[in-house]
Amino acid sequence: MSKKPIIVFEGIEGSGKTYHINNVVRFLKKKKIKFIKIREPGGDKNSEKIRNLILNSKSKLHPFTDLLLYLAARNENIENNIKKNYKKKVILFDRFIDSSIAYQHYGMGLNLKIIKSINNFLLGKIKINYTFLHIVSIKNMKSRLKIRKKLNKYDKFNTSFYSKVQKGFIEVSKKKSRYLIIDSNKDIETNKKLILNKIQELILKKK
Ligand code: TMP
């Protein structure tokens, strides 16, 4: 495995993925390891514009239009950020292709084949090395969302939607060795250690 892997943090709202990715960022900075961090949708100038278009709470786009916009933002990231840094720097993603499968297919019921085939087309030869999948009980998710100041369009769906999305994430991760499930209902310090141990293994491991 590459010592400059692509590592993805996935999970529904309030699952703790952004907290943990930021903790990994602090670790990499301390160790002076070169990395880039990308949030999806978003990342560069164009992708952030697309993010605003999809997530702004006034936007009322058709779900398939949302999908196409998520994929368009992803293409900008791959073309402008990923290709030039692939295998040169550690690449951390706050959400990536599994989010499209979990939200747009398992949550919204859009066609899985189309989502998978466009994702594969966009990725080309780029491979994801590892994914941390953060899970959370719906009760904890709700109480974490309550304390958020700014809610986007996707933060306001009903709880059965998030349950479907989370089940979708788990389905995608099943029987695959490059996934680690992080149970965010458990102690945060234990999870931090679990993630950092794995990160060290992925980055410092010999080829
Ligand atoms: P977040 O960056 O605050 O997690 O919000 C991004 C939202 O976008 C989140 O609700 C999940 C959603 N999303 C999709 O529905 N499909 C996708 O492909 C991606 C990347 C995100």
mmCIF file with all atom_site columns, N, CA, C and O in Angstrom, residues 37-90:
data_model
loop_
_atom_site.group_PDB
_atom_site.id
_atom_site.type_symbol
_atom_site.label_atom_id
_atom_site.label_alt_id
_atom_site.label_comp_id
_atom_site.label_asym_id
_atom_site.label_entity_id
_atom_site.label_seq_id
_atom_site.pdbx_PDB_ins_code
_atom_site.Cartn_x
_atom_site.Cartn_y
_atom_site.Cartn_z
_atom_site.occupancy
_atom_site.B_iso_or_equiv
_atom_site.pdbx_formal_charge
_atom_site.auth_seq_id
_atom_site.auth_comp_id
_atom_site.auth_asym_id
_atom_site.auth_atom_id
_atom_site.pdbx_PDB_model_num
ATOM 1   N N  . LYS A 1 37 ? -6.653  18.184 2.697   1.00 0.00 ? 37 LYS A N  1
ATOM 2   C CA . LYS A 1 37 ? -7.962  17.768 3.225   1.00 0.00 ? 37 LYS A CA 1
ATOM 3   C C  . LYS A 1 37 ? -9.043  18.384 2.344   1.00 0.00 ? 37 LYS A C  1
ATOM 4   O O  . LYS A 1 37 ? -8.967  19.575 2.027   1.00 0.00 ? 37 LYS A O  1
ATOM 5   N N  . ILE A 1 38 ? -9.967  17.551 1.941   1.00 0.00 ? 38 ILE A N  1
ATOM 6   C CA . ILE A 1 38 ? -11.042 18.040 1.072   1.00 0.00 ? 38 ILE A CA 1
ATOM 7   C C  . ILE A 1 38 ? -12.381 17.668 1.674   1.00 0.00 ? 38 ILE A C  1
ATOM 8   O O  . ILE A 1 38 ? -12.582 16.526 2.102   1.00 0.00 ? 38 ILE A O  1
ATOM 9   N N  . ARG A 1 39 ? -13.288 18.631 1.700   1.00 0.00 ? 39 ARG A N  1
ATOM 10  C CA . ARG A 1 39 ? -14.641 18.260 2.120   1.00 0.00 ? 39 ARG A CA 1
ATOM 11  C C  . ARG A 1 39 ? -15.506 18.170 0.863   1.00 0.00 ? 39 ARG A C  1
ATOM 12  O O  . ARG A 1 39 ? -15.355 18.962 -0.072  1.00 0.00 ? 39 ARG A O  1
ATOM 13  N N  . GLU A 1 40 ? -16.392 17.197 0.861   1.00 0.00 ? 40 GLU A N  1
ATOM 14  C CA . GLU A 1 40 ? -17.317 17.073 -0.271  1.00 0.00 ? 40 GLU A CA 1
ATOM 15  C C  . GLU A 1 40 ? -18.750 17.233 0.220   1.00 0.00 ? 40 GLU A C  1
ATOM 16  O O  . GLU A 1 40 ? -19.091 16.675 1.262   1.00 0.00 ? 40 GLU A O  1
ATOM 17  N N  . PRO A 1 41 ? -19.640 17.893 -0.482  1.00 0.00 ? 41 PRO A N  1
ATOM 18  C CA . PRO A 1 41 ? -19.294 18.679 -1.660  1.00 0.00 ? 41 PRO A CA 1
ATOM 19  C C  . PRO A 1 41 ? -18.498 19.905 -1.227  1.00 0.00 ? 41 PRO A C  1
ATOM 20  O O  . PRO A 1 41 ? -18.706 20.423 -0.140  1.00 0.00 ? 41 PRO A O  1
ATOM 21  N N  . GLY A 1 42 ? -17.590 20.328 -2.094  1.00 0.00 ? 42 GLY A N  1
ATOM 22  C CA . GLY A 1 42 ? -16.760 21.486 -1.790  1.00 0.00 ? 42 GLY A CA 1
ATOM 23  C C  . GLY A 1 42 ? -15.324 21.189 -2.130  1.00 0.00 ? 42 GLY A C  1
ATOM 24  O O  . GLY A 1 42 ? -15.053 20.265 -2.884  1.00 0.00 ? 42 GLY A O  1
ATOM 25  N N  . GLY A 1 43 ? -14.420 21.950 -1.549  1.00 0.00 ? 43 GLY A N  1
ATOM 26  C CA . GLY A 1 43 ? -13.002 21.716 -1.829  1.00 0.00 ? 43 GLY A CA 1
ATOM 27  C C  . GLY A 1 43 ? -12.394 22.934 -2.459  1.00 0.00 ? 43 GLY A C  1
ATOM 28  O O  . GLY A 1 43 ? -11.897 23.801 -1.757  1.00 0.00 ? 43 GLY A O  1
ATOM 29  N N  . ASP A 1 44 ? -12.482 23.027 -3.770  1.00 0.00 ? 44 ASP A N  1
ATOM 30  C CA . ASP A 1 44 ? -11.906 24.217 -4.404  1.00 0.00 ? 44 ASP A CA 1
ATOM 31  C C  . ASP A 1 44 ? -13.000 25.256 -4.692  1.00 0.00 ? 44 ASP A C  1
ATOM 32  O O  . ASP A 1 44 ? -14.164 25.073 -4.317  1.00 0.00 ? 44 ASP A O  1
ATOM 33  N N  . LYS A 1 45 ? -12.585 26.340 -5.376  1.00 0.00 ? 45 LYS A N  1
ATOM 34  C CA . LYS A 1 45 ? -13.503 27.460 -5.603  1.00 0.00 ? 45 LYS A CA 1
ATOM 35  C C  . LYS A 1 45 ? -14.805 27.036 -6.309  1.00 0.00 ? 45 LYS A C  1
ATOM 36  O O  . LYS A 1 45 ? -15.909 27.348 -5.866  1.00 0.00 ? 45 LYS A O  1
ATOM 37  N N  . ASN A 1 46 ? -14.626 26.279 -7.394  1.00 0.00 ? 46 ASN A N  1
ATOM 38  C CA . ASN A 1 46 ? -15.806 25.870 -8.169  1.00 0.00 ? 46 ASN A CA 1
ATOM 39  C C  . ASN A 1 46 ? -16.688 24.899 -7.381  1.00 0.00 ? 46 ASN A C  1
ATOM 40  O O  . ASN A 1 46 ? -17.914 25.012 -7.386  1.00 0.00 ? 46 ASN A O  1
ATOM 41  N N  . SER A 1 47 ? -16.038 23.944 -6.699  1.00 0.00 ? 47 SER A N  1
ATOM 42  C CA . SER A 1 47 ? -16.819 22.966 -5.929  1.00 0.00 ? 47 SER A CA 1
ATOM 43  C C  . SER A 1 47 ? -17.581 23.635 -4.788  1.00 0.00 ? 47 SER A C  1
ATOM 44  O O  . SER A 1 47 ? -18.689 23.219 -4.444  1.00 0.00 ? 47 SER A O  1
ATOM 45  N N  . GLU A 1 48 ? -16.971 24.655 -4.185  1.00 0.00 ? 48 GLU A N  1
ATOM 46  C CA . GLU A 1 48 ? -17.660 25.373 -3.097  1.00 0.00 ? 48 GLU A CA 1
ATOM 47  C C  . GLU A 1 48 ? -18.893 26.114 -3.634  1.00 0.00 ? 48 GLU A C  1
ATOM 48  O O  . GLU A 1 48 ? -19.913 26.204 -2.968  1.00 0.00 ? 48 GLU A O  1
ATOM 49  N N  . LYS A 1 49 ? -18.762 26.626 -4.877  1.00 0.00 ? 49 LYS A N  1
ATOM 50  C CA . LYS A 1 49 ? -19.927 27.296 -5.484  1.00 0.00 ? 49 LYS A CA 1
ATOM 51  C C  . LYS A 1 49 ? -21.042 26.281 -5.686  1.00 0.00 ? 49 LYS A C  1
ATOM 52  O O  . LYS A 1 49 ? -22.220 26.557 -5.434  1.00 0.00 ? 49 LYS A O  1
ATOM 53  N N  . ILE A 1 50 ? -20.658 25.078 -6.153  1.00 0.00 ? 50 ILE A N  1
ATOM 54  C CA . ILE A 1 50 ? -21.664 24.030 -6.378  1.00 0.00 ? 50 ILE A CA 1
ATOM 55  C C  . ILE A 1 50 ? -22.268 23.608 -5.032  1.00 0.00 ? 50 ILE A C  1
ATOM 56  O O  . ILE A 1 50 ? -23.470 23.408 -4.915  1.00 0.00 ? 50 ILE A O  1
ATOM 57  N N  . ARG A 1 51 ? -21.416 23.510 -3.994  1.00 0.00 ? 51 ARG A N  1
ATOM 58  C CA . ARG A 1 51 ? -21.915 23.155 -2.647  1.00 0.00 ? 51 ARG A CA 1
ATOM 59  C C  . ARG A 1 51 ? -23.011 24.126 -2.211  1.00 0.00 ? 51 ARG A C  1
ATOM 60  O O  . ARG A 1 51 ? -24.064 23.717 -1.729  1.00 0.00 ? 51 ARG A O  1
ATOM 61  N N  . ASN A 1 52 ? -22.751 25.399 -2.428  1.00 0.00 ? 52 ASN A N  1
ATOM 62  C CA . ASN A 1 52 ? -23.711 26.411 -2.004  1.00 0.00 ? 52 ASN A CA 1
ATOM 63  C C  . ASN A 1 52 ? -25.038 26.264 -2.755  1.00 0.00 ? 52 ASN A C  1
ATOM 64  O O  . ASN A 1 52 ? -26.115 26.390 -2.180  1.00 0.00 ? 52 ASN A O  1
ATOM 65  N N  . LEU A 1 53 ? -24.891 25.941 -4.038  1.00 0.00 ? 53 LEU A N  1
ATOM 66  C CA . LEU A 1 53 ? -26.080 25.742 -4.867  1.00 0.00 ? 53 LEU A CA 1
ATOM 67  C C  . LEU A 1 53 ? -26.943 24.573 -4.347  1.00 0.00 ? 53 LEU A C  1
ATOM 68  O O  . LEU A 1 53 ? -28.165 24.668 -4.278  1.00 0.00 ? 53 LEU A O  1
ATOM 69  N N  . ILE A 1 54 ? -26.273 23.481 -3.935  1.00 0.00 ? 54 ILE A N  1
ATOM 70  C CA . ILE A 1 54 ? -27.047 22.306 -3.485  1.00 0.00 ? 54 ILE A CA 1
ATOM 71  C C  . ILE A 1 54 ? -27.578 22.513 -2.066  1.00 0.00 ? 54 ILE A C  1
ATOM 72  O O  . ILE A 1 54 ? -28.735 22.223 -1.786  1.00 0.00 ? 54 ILE A O  1
ATOM 73  N N  . LEU A 1 55 ? -26.719 22.993 -1.168  1.00 0.00 ? 55 LEU A N  1
ATOM 74  C CA . LEU A 1 55 ? -27.050 22.899 0.261   1.00 0.00 ? 55 LEU A CA 1
ATOM 75  C C  . LEU A 1 55 ? -27.729 24.127 0.858   1.00 0.00 ? 55 LEU A C  1
ATOM 76  O O  . LEU A 1 55 ? -28.264 24.050 1.958   1.00 0.00 ? 55 LEU A O  1
ATOM 77  N N  . ASN A 1 56 ? -27.697 25.211 0.130   1.00 0.00 ? 56 ASN A N  1
ATOM 78  C CA . ASN A 1 56 ? -28.325 26.409 0.694   1.00 0.00 ? 56 ASN A CA 1
ATOM 79  C C  . ASN A 1 56 ? -29.795 26.100 0.986   1.00 0.00 ? 56 ASN A C  1
ATOM 80  O O  . ASN A 1 56 ? -30.479 25.431 0.218   1.00 0.00 ? 56 ASN A O  1
ATOM 81  N N  . SER A 1 57 ? -30.232 26.537 2.167   1.00 0.00 ? 57 SER A N  1
ATOM 82  C CA . SER A 1 57 ? -31.519 26.035 2.657   1.00 0.00 ? 57 SER A CA 1
ATOM 83  C C  . SER A 1 57 ? -32.709 26.467 1.795   1.00 0.00 ? 57 SER A C  1
ATOM 84  O O  . SER A 1 57 ? -33.798 25.916 1.917   1.00 0.00 ? 57 SER A O  1
ATOM 85  N N  . LYS A 1 58 ? -32.482 27.433 0.879   1.00 0.00 ? 58 LYS A N  1
ATOM 86  C CA . LYS A 1 58 ? -33.598 27.843 0.014   1.00 0.00 ? 58 LYS A CA 1
ATOM 87  C C  . LYS A 1 58 ? -33.649 27.029 -1.279  1.00 0.00 ? 58 LYS A C  1
ATOM 88  O O  . LYS A 1 58 ? -34.603 27.133 -2.041  1.00 0.00 ? 58 LYS A O  1
ATOM 89  N N  . SER A 1 59 ? -32.600 26.240 -1.524  1.00 0.00 ? 59 SER A N  1
ATOM 90  C CA . SER A 1 59 ? -32.569 25.572 -2.832  1.00 0.00 ? 59 SER A CA 1
ATOM 91  C C  . SER A 1 59 ? -33.563 24.399 -2.883  1.00 0.00 ? 59 SER A C  1
ATOM 92  O O  . SER A 1 59 ? -33.620 23.570 -1.983  1.00 0.00 ? 59 SER A O  1
ATOM 93  N N  . LYS A 1 60 ? -34.333 24.389 -3.977  1.00 0.00 ? 60 LYS A N  1
ATOM 94  C CA . LYS A 1 60 ? -35.336 23.317 -4.110  1.00 0.00 ? 60 LYS A CA 1
ATOM 95  C C  . LYS A 1 60 ? -35.078 22.617 -5.425  1.00 0.00 ? 60 LYS A C  1
ATOM 96  O O  . LYS A 1 60 ? -35.824 22.767 -6.387  1.00 0.00 ? 60 LYS A O  1
ATOM 97  N N  . LEU A 1 61 ? -33.995 21.863 -5.491  1.00 0.00 ? 61 LEU A N  1
ATOM 98  C CA . LEU A 1 61 ? -33.660 21.195 -6.743  1.00 0.00 ? 61 LEU A CA 1
ATOM 99  C C  . LEU A 1 61 ? -34.219 19.779 -6.727  1.00 0.00 ? 61 LEU A C  1
ATOM 100 O O  . LEU A 1 61 ? -34.382 19.170 -5.665  1.00 0.00 ? 61 LEU A O  1
ATOM 101 N N  . HIS A 1 62 ? -34.446 19.251 -7.905  1.00 0.00 ? 62 HIS A N  1
ATOM 102 C CA . HIS A 1 62 ? -34.875 17.861 -8.032  1.00 0.00 ? 62 HIS A CA 1
ATOM 103 C C  . HIS A 1 62 ? -33.742 16.958 -7.505  1.00 0.00 ? 62 HIS A C  1
ATOM 104 O O  . HIS A 1 62 ? -32.568 17.266 -7.716  1.00 0.00 ? 62 HIS A O  1
ATOM 105 N N  . PRO A 1 63 ? -34.070 15.833 -6.821  1.00 0.00 ? 63 PRO A N  1
ATOM 106 C CA . PRO A 1 63 ? -33.007 14.974 -6.267  1.00 0.00 ? 63 PRO A CA 1
ATOM 107 C C  . PRO A 1 63 ? -31.970 14.527 -7.305  1.00 0.00 ? 63 PRO A C  1
ATOM 108 O O  . PRO A 1 63 ? -30.785 14.404 -6.994  1.00 0.00 ? 63 PRO A O  1
ATOM 109 N N  . PHE A 1 64 ? -32.419 14.288 -8.553  1.00 0.00 ? 64 PHE A N  1
ATOM 110 C CA . PHE A 1 64 ? -31.450 13.859 -9.567  1.00 0.00 ? 64 PHE A CA 1
ATOM 111 C C  . PHE A 1 64 ? -30.529 15.017 -9.957  1.00 0.00 ? 64 PHE A C  1
ATOM 112 O O  . PHE A 1 64 ? -29.349 14.807 -10.249 1.00 0.00 ? 64 PHE A O  1
ATOM 113 N N  . THR A 1 65 ? -31.061 16.243 -9.898  1.00 0.00 ? 65 THR A N  1
ATOM 114 C CA . THR A 1 65 ? -30.210 17.427 -10.157 1.00 0.00 ? 65 THR A CA 1
ATOM 115 C C  . THR A 1 65 ? -29.157 17.529 -9.054  1.00 0.00 ? 65 THR A C  1
ATOM 116 O O  . THR A 1 65 ? -27.974 17.775 -9.327  1.00 0.00 ? 65 THR A O  1
ATOM 117 N N  . ASP A 1 66 ? -29.592 17.313 -7.797  1.00 0.00 ? 66 ASP A N  1
ATOM 118 C CA . ASP A 1 66 ? -28.630 17.292 -6.676  1.00 0.00 ? 66 ASP A CA 1
ATOM 119 C C  . ASP A 1 66 ? -27.515 16.296 -6.961  1.00 0.00 ? 66 ASP A C  1
ATOM 120 O O  . ASP A 1 66 ? -26.339 16.605 -6.821  1.00 0.00 ? 66 ASP A O  1
ATOM 121 N N  . LEU A 1 67 ? -27.909 15.079 -7.355  1.00 0.00 ? 67 LEU A N  1
ATOM 122 C CA . LEU A 1 67 ? -26.907 14.039 -7.630  1.00 0.00 ? 67 LEU A CA 1
ATOM 123 C C  . LEU A 1 67 ? -25.900 14.532 -8.665  1.00 0.00 ? 67 LEU A C  1
ATOM 124 O O  . LEU A 1 67 ? -24.687 14.414 -8.481  1.00 0.00 ? 67 LEU A O  1
ATOM 125 N N  . LEU A 1 68 ? -26.412 15.087 -9.756  1.00 0.00 ? 68 LEU A N  1
ATOM 126 C CA . LEU A 1 68 ? -25.513 15.540 -10.826 1.00 0.00 ? 68 LEU A CA 1
ATOM 127 C C  . LEU A 1 68 ? -24.584 16.650 -10.331 1.00 0.00 ? 68 LEU A C  1
ATOM 128 O O  . LEU A 1 68 ? -23.419 16.714 -10.714 1.00 0.00 ? 68 LEU A O  1
ATOM 129 N N  . LEU A 1 69 ? -25.097 17.465 -9.432  1.00 0.00 ? 69 LEU A N  1
ATOM 130 C CA . LEU A 1 69 ? -24.256 18.545 -8.887  1.00 0.00 ? 69 LEU A CA 1
ATOM 131 C C  . LEU A 1 69 ? -23.182 17.994 -7.941  1.00 0.00 ? 69 LEU A C  1
ATOM 132 O O  . LEU A 1 69 ? -22.037 18.447 -7.959  1.00 0.00 ? 69 LEU A O  1
ATOM 133 N N  . TYR A 1 70 ? -23.548 17.003 -7.108  1.00 0.00 ? 70 TYR A N  1
ATOM 134 C CA . TYR A 1 70 ? -22.533 16.365 -6.247  1.00 0.00 ? 70 TYR A CA 1
ATOM 135 C C  . TYR A 1 70 ? -21.423 15.778 -7.117  1.00 0.00 ? 70 TYR A C  1
ATOM 136 O O  . TYR A 1 70 ? -20.236 15.890 -6.804  1.00 0.00 ? 70 TYR A O  1
ATOM 137 N N  . LEU A 1 71 ? -21.835 15.144 -8.199  1.00 0.00 ? 71 LEU A N  1
ATOM 138 C CA . LEU A 1 71 ? -20.849 14.508 -9.081  1.00 0.00 ? 71 LEU A CA 1
ATOM 139 C C  . LEU A 1 71 ? -20.015 15.557 -9.815  1.00 0.00 ? 71 LEU A C  1
ATOM 140 O O  . LEU A 1 71 ? -18.810 15.377 -10.019 1.00 0.00 ? 71 LEU A O  1
ATOM 141 N N  . ALA A 1 72 ? -20.663 16.664 -10.169 1.00 0.00 ? 72 ALA A N  1
ATOM 142 C CA . ALA A 1 72 ? -19.932 17.747 -10.845 1.00 0.00 ? 72 ALA A CA 1
ATOM 143 C C  . ALA A 1 72 ? -18.879 18.336 -9.897  1.00 0.00 ? 72 ALA A C  1
ATOM 144 O O  . ALA A 1 72 ? -17.727 18.568 -10.287 1.00 0.00 ? 72 ALA A O  1
ATOM 145 N N  . ALA A 1 73 ? -19.268 18.547 -8.637  1.00 0.00 ? 73 ALA A N  1
ATOM 146 C CA . ALA A 1 73 ? -18.315 19.079 -7.644  1.00 0.00 ? 73 ALA A CA 1
ATOM 147 C C  . ALA A 1 73 ? -17.158 18.096 -7.469  1.00 0.00 ? 73 ALA A C  1
ATOM 148 O O  . ALA A 1 73 ? -15.992 18.488 -7.353  1.00 0.00 ? 73 ALA A O  1
ATOM 149 N N  . ARG A 1 74 ? -17.479 16.806 -7.469  1.00 0.00 ? 74 ARG A N  1
ATOM 150 C CA . ARG A 1 74 ? -16.446 15.765 -7.327  1.00 0.00 ? 74 ARG A CA 1
ATOM 151 C C  . ARG A 1 74 ? -15.478 15.813 -8.502  1.00 0.00 ? 74 ARG A C  1
ATOM 152 O O  . ARG A 1 74 ? -14.267 15.669 -8.324  1.00 0.00 ? 74 ARG A O  1
ATOM 153 N N  . ASN A 1 75 ? -16.007 15.997 -9.693  1.00 0.00 ? 75 ASN A N  1
ATOM 154 C CA . ASN A 1 75 ? -15.132 16.058 -10.868 1.00 0.00 ? 75 ASN A CA 1
ATOM 155 C C  . ASN A 1 75 ? -14.142 17.217 -10.743 1.00 0.00 ? 75 ASN A C  1
ATOM 156 O O  . ASN A 1 75 ? -12.963 17.061 -11.058 1.00 0.00 ? 75 ASN A O  1
ATOM 157 N N  . GLU A 1 76 ? -14.616 18.359 -10.262 1.00 0.00 ? 76 GLU A N  1
ATOM 158 C CA . GLU A 1 76 ? -13.713 19.503 -10.067 1.00 0.00 ? 76 GLU A CA 1
ATOM 159 C C  . GLU A 1 76 ? -12.592 19.143 -9.090  1.00 0.00 ? 76 GLU A C  1
ATOM 160 O O  . GLU A 1 76 ? -11.436 19.473 -9.307  1.00 0.00 ? 76 GLU A O  1
ATOM 161 N N  . ASN A 1 77 ? -12.955 18.444 -8.002  1.00 0.00 ? 77 ASN A N  1
ATOM 162 C CA . ASN A 1 77 ? -11.943 18.031 -7.021  1.00 0.00 ? 77 ASN A CA 1
ATOM 163 C C  . ASN A 1 77 ? -10.927 17.089 -7.620  1.00 0.00 ? 77 ASN A C  1
ATOM 164 O O  . ASN A 1 77 ? -9.726  17.219 -7.398  1.00 0.00 ? 77 ASN A O  1
ATOM 165 N N  . ILE A 1 78 ? -11.436 16.109 -8.354  1.00 0.00 ? 78 ILE A N  1
ATOM 166 C CA . ILE A 1 78 ? -10.523 15.103 -8.916  1.00 0.00 ? 78 ILE A CA 1
ATOM 167 C C  . ILE A 1 78 ? -9.580  15.758 -9.924  1.00 0.00 ? 78 ILE A C  1
ATOM 168 O O  . ILE A 1 78 ? -8.369  15.559 -9.887  1.00 0.00 ? 78 ILE A O  1
ATOM 169 N N  . GLU A 1 79 ? -10.146 16.585 -10.789 1.00 0.00 ? 79 GLU A N  1
ATOM 170 C CA . GLU A 1 79 ? -9.320  17.214 -11.830 1.00 0.00 ? 79 GLU A CA 1
ATOM 171 C C  . GLU A 1 79 ? -8.346  18.252 -11.258 1.00 0.00 ? 79 GLU A C  1
ATOM 172 O O  . GLU A 1 79 ? -7.211  18.334 -11.687 1.00 0.00 ? 79 GLU A O  1
ATOM 173 N N  . ASN A 1 80 ? -8.825  19.048 -10.279 1.00 0.00 ? 80 ASN A N  1
ATOM 174 C CA . ASN A 1 80 ? -7.992  20.173 -9.817  1.00 0.00 ? 80 ASN A CA 1
ATOM 175 C C  . ASN A 1 80 ? -7.150  19.869 -8.581  1.00 0.00 ? 80 ASN A C  1
ATOM 176 O O  . ASN A 1 80 ? -6.143  20.529 -8.354  1.00 0.00 ? 80 ASN A O  1
ATOM 177 N N  . ASN A 1 81 ? -7.590  18.907 -7.757  1.00 0.00 ? 81 ASN A N  1
ATOM 178 C CA . ASN A 1 81 ? -6.862  18.659 -6.509  1.00 0.00 ? 81 ASN A CA 1
ATOM 179 C C  . ASN A 1 81 ? -6.239  17.269 -6.443  1.00 0.00 ? 81 ASN A C  1
ATOM 180 O O  . ASN A 1 81 ? -5.101  17.114 -6.011  1.00 0.00 ? 81 ASN A O  1
ATOM 181 N N  . ILE A 1 82 ? -7.018  16.269 -6.810  1.00 0.00 ? 82 ILE A N  1
ATOM 182 C CA . ILE A 1 82 ? -6.585  14.897 -6.538  1.00 0.00 ? 82 ILE A CA 1
ATOM 183 C C  . ILE A 1 82 ? -5.490  14.436 -7.489  1.00 0.00 ? 82 ILE A C  1
ATOM 184 O O  . ILE A 1 82 ? -4.457  13.920 -7.057  1.00 0.00 ? 82 ILE A O  1
ATOM 185 N N  . LYS A 1 83 ? -5.717  14.648 -8.792  1.00 0.00 ? 83 LYS A N  1
ATOM 186 C CA . LYS A 1 83 ? -4.756  14.107 -9.762  1.00 0.00 ? 83 LYS A CA 1
ATOM 187 C C  . LYS A 1 83 ? -3.332  14.591 -9.490  1.00 0.00 ? 83 LYS A C  1
ATOM 188 O O  . LYS A 1 83 ? -2.393  13.817 -9.546  1.00 0.00 ? 83 LYS A O  1
ATOM 189 N N  . LYS A 1 84 ? -3.183  15.862 -9.149  1.00 0.00 ? 84 LYS A N  1
ATOM 190 C CA . LYS A 1 84 ? -1.811  16.359 -8.948  1.00 0.00 ? 84 LYS A CA 1
ATOM 191 C C  . LYS A 1 84 ? -1.204  15.946 -7.585  1.00 0.00 ? 84 LYS A C  1
ATOM 192 O O  . LYS A 1 84 ? 0.007   15.973 -7.423  1.00 0.00 ? 84 LYS A O  1
ATOM 193 N N  . ASN A 1 85 ? -2.044  15.571 -6.645  1.00 0.00 ? 85 ASN A N  1
ATOM 194 C CA . ASN A 1 85 ? -1.526  15.193 -5.316  1.00 0.00 ? 85 ASN A CA 1
ATOM 195 C C  . ASN A 1 85 ? -1.525  13.699 -5.051  1.00 0.00 ? 85 ASN A C  1
ATOM 196 O O  . ASN A 1 85 ? -0.970  13.244 -4.051  1.00 0.00 ? 85 ASN A O  1
ATOM 197 N N  . TYR A 1 86 ? -2.136  12.945 -5.953  1.00 0.00 ? 86 TYR A N  1
ATOM 198 C CA . TYR A 1 86 ? -2.297  11.500 -5.741  1.00 0.00 ? 86 TYR A CA 1
ATOM 199 C C  . TYR A 1 86 ? -0.935  10.826 -5.611  1.00 0.00 ? 86 TYR A C  1
ATOM 200 O O  . TYR A 1 86 ? -0.061  11.001 -6.459  1.00 0.00 ? 86 TYR A O  1
ATOM 201 N N  . LYS A 1 87 ? -0.750  10.105 -4.514  1.00 0.00 ? 87 LYS A N  1
ATOM 202 C CA . LYS A 1 87 ? 0.498   9.402  -4.177  1.00 0.00 ? 87 LYS A CA 1
ATOM 203 C C  . LYS A 1 87 ? 1.663   10.345 -3.863  1.00 0.00 ? 87 LYS A C  1
ATOM 204 O O  . LYS A 1 87 ? 2.784   9.902  -3.686  1.00 0.00 ? 87 LYS A O  1
ATOM 205 N N  . LYS A 1 88 ? 1.394   11.642 -3.834  1.00 0.00 ? 88 LYS A N  1
ATOM 206 C CA . LYS A 1 88 ? 2.452   12.587 -3.434  1.00 0.00 ? 88 LYS A CA 1
ATOM 207 C C  . LYS A 1 88 ? 2.187   13.099 -2.024  1.00 0.00 ? 88 LYS A C  1
ATOM 208 O O  . LYS A 1 88 ? 3.114   13.390 -1.275  1.00 0.00 ? 88 LYS A O  1
ATOM 209 N N  . LYS A 1 89 ? 0.921   13.246 -1.692  1.00 0.00 ? 89 LYS A N  1
ATOM 210 C CA . LYS A 1 89 ? 0.542   13.692 -0.345  1.00 0.00 ? 89 LYS A CA 1
ATOM 211 C C  . LYS A 1 89 ? -0.548  12.773 0.188   1.00 0.00 ? 89 LYS A C  1
ATOM 212 O O  . LYS A 1 89 ? -1.293  12.185 -0.612  1.00 0.00 ? 89 LYS A O  1
ATOM 213 N N  . VAL A 1 90 ? -0.663  12.712 1.497   1.00 0.00 ? 90 VAL A N  1
ATOM 214 C CA . VAL A 1 90 ? -1.817  12.007 2.084   1.00 0.00 ? 90 VAL A CA 1
ATOM 215 C C  . VAL A 1 90 ? -3.049  12.833 1.709   1.00 0.00 ? 90 VAL A C  1
ATOM 216 O O  . VAL A 1 90 ? -3.031  14.057 1.787   1.00 0.00 ? 90 VAL A O  1
#
